[in-house]
């Protein structure tokens, strides 16, 4: 049993007073009515002593009934208000200390409906918070892990470069190793920053109307040296005059990532096909390749941050490209889909509203 505090005693006294006045008033009115009716119908006359004796008995009765009511009210409050408030407060204190595993059991009883609504809200809040916390810790460990690889490469090449008898050829090779690794690190940082800004919505899309076909051709041309070097055949089917209203810089991130993946995962002599068509109010872009393809298991995770299905090409990326693509397409309220078959190739299809 909880100790009676000064506040509880004060609350009990105030409830006692309220009950006393209410019951006293109700009983006095009833008594007076009752006595009046009896006196009139039976022709009785009450003396001052009769009335004084009845008043004393009535006062005692009122006091006893008030005490019983006050006690019942105290117990009711403890069960239906104090207990749920205590349970919710204790849970909130644990959450404040960082324990996000806290879940409060819903309460039984008709009078607890309001508290159960608070409990459901607190439970959903902690669930959401623990999801975010897991993502944050996963993100930090992924970033740290991804940073370690290029840093280790740079360290190794740096050590090798310190050797005094180094041929020019080796020196250039090692210096190139350092440059490549630092570029990878810089690319990763740029992607992380972009993703972070996109997720926190601190980038506000600068919308303008432009020709989507032209943008696709410009993006694709950046890979000319790669497709020529790898002898990859290019096929394009671009519908004329398809205009979109979007942030051109953000949208070019989508094409650059899809094209760079298509070339990265397509071997020598393969083929990459880019098409732009329209479907009602939508512009539909598809990027297909005849590369290595992916299994359905890999396909299910490709839009997750830092996910890399093909680890043999891990050094050429950091698993952030498609996460960025997805985020941009989501911001533009578009859709992205992928179809792939191992050994046959992959097709990414992006659908965005056209003007
Ligand atoms: P990465 O930097 O590793 O390319 P992405 O987010 O761009 O990261 O891609 C994630 C994974 O999706 C890749 O590691 C690869 O397994 C798979 N993937 C993406 N595009 C293709 C493609 N065109 N063909 C085969 N697999 C692909």
Coordinates of C-alpha atoms in Angstrom, one line a residue, residues 139 189-206 247 249-250 253 305 324 327-328 331:
X139 CA 24.5 3.6 -40.9
X189 CA 31.3 11.2 -48.8
X190 CA 29.5 13.2 -51.6
X191 CA 26.9 10.5 -51.9
X192 CA 26.4 10.3 -48.1
X193 CA 25.9 14.0 -47.9
X194 CA 23.5 14.1 -50.8
X195 CA 21.5 11.2 -49.3
X196 CA 21.4 12.9 -45.9
X197 CA 20.3 16.2 -47.4
X198 CA 17.6 14.4 -49.4
X199 CA 16.4 12.4 -46.4
X200 CA 16.3 15.5 -44.2
X201 CA 14.6 17.3 -47.0
X202 CA 17.1 20.2 -46.8
X203 CA 17.3 20.1 -50.5
X204 CA 14.3 21.8 -52.1
X205 CA 13.8 20.7 -55.6
X206 CA 14.3 23.6 -58.1
X247 CA 14.8 19.5 -60.7
X249 CA 20.2 18.2 -61.3
X250 CA 18.4 15.8 -59.0
X253 CA 21.6 11.7 -60.4
X305 CA 21.8 2.0 -48.3
X324 CA 19.9 7.8 -53.9
X327 CA 15.0 8.7 -52.8
X328 CA 15.0 11.1 -55.8
X331 CA 10.6 12.9 -54.0

